[in-house]
Amino acid sequence: MSISASVPSSSHILVFGTIKDYRQWRENAFETRRSVGFVPTMGALHDGHLSLVKRSLAENELTVISIFVNPAQFAPHEDLATYPRTLPHDLSLLSALEYQPANPPNTPRTPSAIFLPSVKDMYPSGISQDVSQQKGTFVEVKGYGEQMEGRSRPTFFRGVATVVTKLFNIIQPTNAYFGQKDIQQAILLRRLVGDLHLSHPTQSRLHIVPTARDAIDGLALSSRNVYLTPAERQLAPALYTALRGAARTWAAGANKRETVQHALKDLEVAKHEGKNQGVEIRVDYIEMNDPDTLEGLGDEQVQRSDGSAVILSGAAWFGRTRLIDNIILGNLEGIIAK
Ligand code: AMP
């Protein structure tokens, strides 16, 4: 089995701009009993997104990618208007993907369709970024969206849960793929799928794919990295470096408080370095949480003897750009797909 990138002469990918057109196509896939893999994105695609698409190509007969910058997950002060939009480049990246199955019929697989809905189609009742002004139907996953990212972005996961529920209902995927990069989002969505008894996908068919990183300095790939100035970009791997240092402390027997302190101390060093270069680094949080419930660990908690998994995550501002990252400590089985 191999996945290669080659640029075909013209794009073979169907582009659906309306829910109605997509549904006709999906009906046909149901009738012919073909599996549909789904990768939801906000566009500005990079190798992290493509790793999800490659997984889908390998595991499904058909693959659909959605590109939709979802207004409901941006707070009024956040970057909805300036979020990078690079559709022609996104299409050329997707057109270049090809997966060669090892087994007959050996027909190479390429992305089948892109779903590009309008805001009006996705939010028939309209959508305001100001939650107090919103009307219509919204989805909340209580207990999963208030900690970690939710502390600084209190309406973010309501927006994510709502749009992904809509997308699942439209796309009707056999399998869906999300990045570990946004681990809280993926775990919250697994809970949502289970709680709402969705059938497309089922809970076990919501897959979490490891974070794709810069090959040299380990920075997690993100559409928002383009916001970084050269000096900020150079310092940005400090978050991942701090998490890795803390992970080693945890593995050596430190408790949660000491592990978090270790990461914060490392970031303090980066902060001083930043100051010398005119870059302001501000830590938002470093947290350790249970991967099933997302509950925070107690201060004295140490690694369990069974090696059960813990999420070590953090967010920090590099200048005006907020970056997030995480590491899963312990046994990944059942959390992250290989
Ligand atoms: P976004 O376009 O940022 O909403 O991301 C779409 C999907 O790609 C989400 O499931 C993200 O978690 C995933 N993703 C983003 N960055 C990465 C990365 N560096 N590695 C793996 N998945 C990623």
XYZ file of N, CA and C and ligand atoms in Angstrom, residues 39-49 51-52 73 83 177-183 185 209-213 219-224, ligand 1:
125
model
N -13.369 14.332 6.033
C -12.400 15.185 6.729
C -12.939 16.615 6.733
N -13.477 17.074 7.873
C -13.940 18.467 7.944
C -12.771 19.420 8.182
N -12.736 20.520 7.429
C -11.662 21.506 7.614
C -12.223 22.916 7.434
N -11.372 23.890 7.808
C -11.695 25.290 7.520
C -10.808 25.801 6.374
N -10.202 24.880 5.626
C -9.360 25.285 4.497
C -7.994 25.745 4.958
N -7.297 26.528 4.089
C -5.887 26.888 4.322
C -5.114 25.601 4.636
N -5.261 24.648 3.745
C -4.783 23.287 4.001
C -3.257 23.208 4.063
N -2.790 22.310 4.923
C -1.358 22.029 5.046
C -1.205 20.525 5.231
N 0.034 20.082 5.461
C 0.292 18.641 5.538
C -0.464 17.949 6.674
N -0.834 18.704 7.712
C -1.634 18.112 8.799
C -2.997 17.682 8.274
N -3.648 18.581 7.547
C -4.941 18.227 6.947
C -4.766 17.047 5.983
N -2.663 14.682 6.008
C -2.458 13.374 6.650
C -3.812 12.744 7.003
N -4.789 13.581 7.332
C -6.141 13.072 7.604
C -6.779 12.543 6.311
N -17.878 29.406 15.597
C -16.814 29.049 16.542
C -15.808 30.178 16.765
N -9.128 35.115 8.858
C -8.692 33.710 8.812
C -8.259 33.387 7.377
N -12.489 11.793 10.304
C -11.093 11.926 10.739
C -10.830 13.311 11.315
N -10.248 13.332 12.521
C -9.924 14.586 13.206
C -8.478 14.514 13.682
N -7.864 15.696 13.879
C -6.458 15.741 14.260
C -6.262 15.758 15.773
N -5.222 15.064 16.213
C -4.826 15.126 17.633
C -4.450 16.548 18.029
N -3.988 17.322 17.050
C -3.644 18.726 17.289
C -4.742 19.424 18.105
N -5.997 19.134 17.777
C -7.141 19.715 18.493
C -7.794 18.612 19.326
N -7.039 18.097 20.288
C -7.451 16.873 20.988
C -8.779 17.052 21.740
N -11.260 18.971 21.004
C -12.328 18.957 19.998
C -12.684 17.514 19.614
N -6.154 11.338 14.416
C -4.903 11.122 13.679
C -3.788 11.959 14.326
N -2.590 11.358 14.525
C -1.497 12.078 15.202
C -1.176 13.439 14.561
N -0.660 14.331 15.393
C -0.328 15.699 14.952
C 0.838 15.690 13.960
N 0.653 16.356 12.840
C 1.755 16.531 11.875
C 2.565 17.755 12.298
N 3.882 17.618 12.265
C 4.771 18.672 12.786
C 5.821 19.070 11.765
N 7.352 22.134 15.448
C 6.156 22.970 15.601
C 4.956 22.279 14.955
N 3.843 22.210 15.681
C 2.621 21.611 15.128
C 2.161 22.454 13.944
N 1.869 21.808 12.812
C 1.395 22.554 11.649
C 0.021 23.125 11.977
N -0.197 24.362 11.558
C -1.474 25.018 11.816
C -1.696 26.088 10.761
N -2.955 26.255 10.372
C -3.285 27.308 9.391
C -2.899 28.671 9.940
N -2.890 28.809 11.265
C -2.595 30.115 11.872
C -1.094 30.412 11.945
P -8.988 23.169 10.865
O -8.984 23.439 9.397
O -7.948 23.907 11.621
O -10.366 23.241 11.457
O -8.564 21.643 11.008
C -9.256 20.610 10.350
C -8.802 19.295 10.906
O -7.403 19.139 10.676
C -9.027 19.165 12.411
O -9.457 17.855 12.707
C -7.660 19.437 12.965
O -7.425 18.828 14.215
C -6.786 18.796 11.894
N -5.418 19.325 11.969
C -5.041 20.628 11.993
N -3.713 20.729 12.142
C -3.241 19.455 12.211
C -1.937 18.883 12.373
N -0.852 19.619 12.494
N -1.846 17.527 12.415
C -2.956 16.746 12.302
N -4.196 17.227 12.144
C -4.341 18.557 12.098
